[in-house]
Tab-separated table of C-alpha atoms in Angstrom:
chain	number	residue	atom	x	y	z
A	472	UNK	CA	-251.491	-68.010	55.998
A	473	UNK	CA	-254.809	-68.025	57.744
A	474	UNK	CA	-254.114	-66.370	60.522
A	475	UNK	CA	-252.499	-63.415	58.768
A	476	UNK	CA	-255.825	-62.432	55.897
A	477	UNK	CA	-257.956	-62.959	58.935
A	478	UNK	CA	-255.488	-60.132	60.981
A	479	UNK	CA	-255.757	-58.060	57.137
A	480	UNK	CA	-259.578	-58.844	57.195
A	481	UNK	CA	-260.408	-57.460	60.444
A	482	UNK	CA	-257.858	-54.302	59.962
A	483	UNK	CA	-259.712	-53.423	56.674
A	484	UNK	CA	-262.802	-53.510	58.683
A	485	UNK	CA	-261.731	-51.401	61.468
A	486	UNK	CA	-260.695	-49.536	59.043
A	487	UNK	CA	-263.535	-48.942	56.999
A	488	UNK	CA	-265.333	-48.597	60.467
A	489	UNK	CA	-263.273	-45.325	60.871
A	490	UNK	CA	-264.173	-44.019	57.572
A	491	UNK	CA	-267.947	-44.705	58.560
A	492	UNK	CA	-268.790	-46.952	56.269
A	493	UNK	CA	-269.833	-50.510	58.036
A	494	UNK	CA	-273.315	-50.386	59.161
A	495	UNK	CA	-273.482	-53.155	62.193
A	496	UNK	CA	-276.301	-55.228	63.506
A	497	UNK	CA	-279.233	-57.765	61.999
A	498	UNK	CA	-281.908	-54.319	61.927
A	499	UNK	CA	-279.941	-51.755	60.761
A	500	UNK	CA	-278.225	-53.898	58.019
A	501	UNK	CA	-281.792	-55.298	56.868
A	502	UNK	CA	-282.771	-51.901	56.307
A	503	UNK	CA	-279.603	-50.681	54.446
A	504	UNK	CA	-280.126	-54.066	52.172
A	505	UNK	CA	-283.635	-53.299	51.460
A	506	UNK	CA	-282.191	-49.332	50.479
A	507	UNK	CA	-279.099	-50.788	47.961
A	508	UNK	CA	-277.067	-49.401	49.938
A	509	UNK	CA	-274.633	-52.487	51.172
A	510	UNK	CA	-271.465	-53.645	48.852
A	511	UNK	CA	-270.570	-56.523	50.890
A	512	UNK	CA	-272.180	-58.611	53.720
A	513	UNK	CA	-269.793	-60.258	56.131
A	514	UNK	CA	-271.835	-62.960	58.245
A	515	UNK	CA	-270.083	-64.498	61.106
A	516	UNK	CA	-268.937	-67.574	61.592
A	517	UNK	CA	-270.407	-68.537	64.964
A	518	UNK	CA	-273.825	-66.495	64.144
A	519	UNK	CA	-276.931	-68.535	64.580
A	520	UNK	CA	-278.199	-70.735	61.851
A	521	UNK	CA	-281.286	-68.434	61.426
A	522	UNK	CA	-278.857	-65.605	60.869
A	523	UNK	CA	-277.109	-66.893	58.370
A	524	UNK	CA	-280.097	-68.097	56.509
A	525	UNK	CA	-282.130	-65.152	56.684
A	526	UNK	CA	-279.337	-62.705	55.652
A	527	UNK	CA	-277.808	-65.330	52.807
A	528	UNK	CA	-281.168	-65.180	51.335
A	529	UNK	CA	-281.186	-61.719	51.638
A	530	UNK	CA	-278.322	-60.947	49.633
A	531	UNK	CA	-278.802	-63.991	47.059
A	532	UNK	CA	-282.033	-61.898	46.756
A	533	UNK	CA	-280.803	-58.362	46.344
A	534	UNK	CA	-277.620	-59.769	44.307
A	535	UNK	CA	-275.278	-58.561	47.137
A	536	UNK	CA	-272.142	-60.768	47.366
A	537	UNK	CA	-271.454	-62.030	50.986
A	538	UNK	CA	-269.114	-63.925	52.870
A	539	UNK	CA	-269.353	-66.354	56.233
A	540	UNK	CA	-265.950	-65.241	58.061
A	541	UNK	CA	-264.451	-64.110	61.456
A	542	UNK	CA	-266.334	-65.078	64.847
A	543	UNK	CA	-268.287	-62.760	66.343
A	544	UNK	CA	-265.402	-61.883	69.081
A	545	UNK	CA	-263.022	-60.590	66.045
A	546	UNK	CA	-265.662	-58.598	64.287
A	547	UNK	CA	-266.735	-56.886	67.488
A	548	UNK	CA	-262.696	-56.202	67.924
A	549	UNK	CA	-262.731	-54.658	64.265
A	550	UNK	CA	-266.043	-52.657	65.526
A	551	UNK	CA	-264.560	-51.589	68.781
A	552	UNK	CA	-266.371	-53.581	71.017
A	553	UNK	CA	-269.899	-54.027	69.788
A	554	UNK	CA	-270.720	-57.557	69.965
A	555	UNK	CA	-272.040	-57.970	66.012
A	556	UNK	CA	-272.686	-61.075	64.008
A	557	UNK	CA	-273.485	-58.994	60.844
A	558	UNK	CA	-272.001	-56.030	59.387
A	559	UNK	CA	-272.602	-54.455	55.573
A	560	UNK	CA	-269.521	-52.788	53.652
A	561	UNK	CA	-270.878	-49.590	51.887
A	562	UNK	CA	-268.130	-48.677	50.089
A	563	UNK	CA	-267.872	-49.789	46.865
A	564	UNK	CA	-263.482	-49.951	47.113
A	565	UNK	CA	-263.669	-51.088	50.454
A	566	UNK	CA	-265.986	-54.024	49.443
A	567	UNK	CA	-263.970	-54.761	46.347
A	568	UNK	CA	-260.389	-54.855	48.250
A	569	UNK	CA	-262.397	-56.998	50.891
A	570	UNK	CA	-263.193	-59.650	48.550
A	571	UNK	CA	-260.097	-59.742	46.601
A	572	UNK	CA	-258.720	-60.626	50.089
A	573	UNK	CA	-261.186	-62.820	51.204
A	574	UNK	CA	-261.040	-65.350	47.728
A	575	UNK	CA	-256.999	-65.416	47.516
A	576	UNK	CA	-256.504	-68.901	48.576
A	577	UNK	CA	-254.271	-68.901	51.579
């Protein structure tokens, strides 16, 4: 169901928020592209087309997978309260259990 890997999605990130490894926002997530050090990129949903396109080429470019999920309001729930359109997974299990998630058809 929908509704219930998008509930799973955001825990895992609030999660991995806990354990300190999301890095939130278009600046600070550039930078930790350009370093290696992002697993995953989660782009919202509702970010702006430039957004999307920037970062998607971003991570085509650095070969760092990436998904367009969530709205903005659920991510910054999963961040408490930050209003994000962008945040990078940098842990390599968190990223991997993130995607397994994220392709399971539902």
């Amino acid at each position: 169901m929908e509704i219930e890997k998008r509930k799973k999605t955001q825990s895992m990130i609030g999660l991995a928020n806990k354990a300190g490894e999301i890095i939130s926002g278009e600046d600070p997530v550039r930078f930790a592209i350009r370093k290696n050090n992002i697993k995953l990129l989660i782009i919202t949903e509702d970010a702006s087309d430039n957004t999307k396109k920037r970062f998607i080429n971003a991570a085509t470019y650095y070969h760092i997978p990436y998904f367009i999920y969530l709205t903005k309001e659920e991510l910054s729930v999963s961040l408490g309260g930050k209003i994000r359109s962008i945040a990078g997974i940098s842990d390599k299990e968190f990223a991997e259990y993130l995607t397994k998630l994220l392709c399971k058809d539902s």
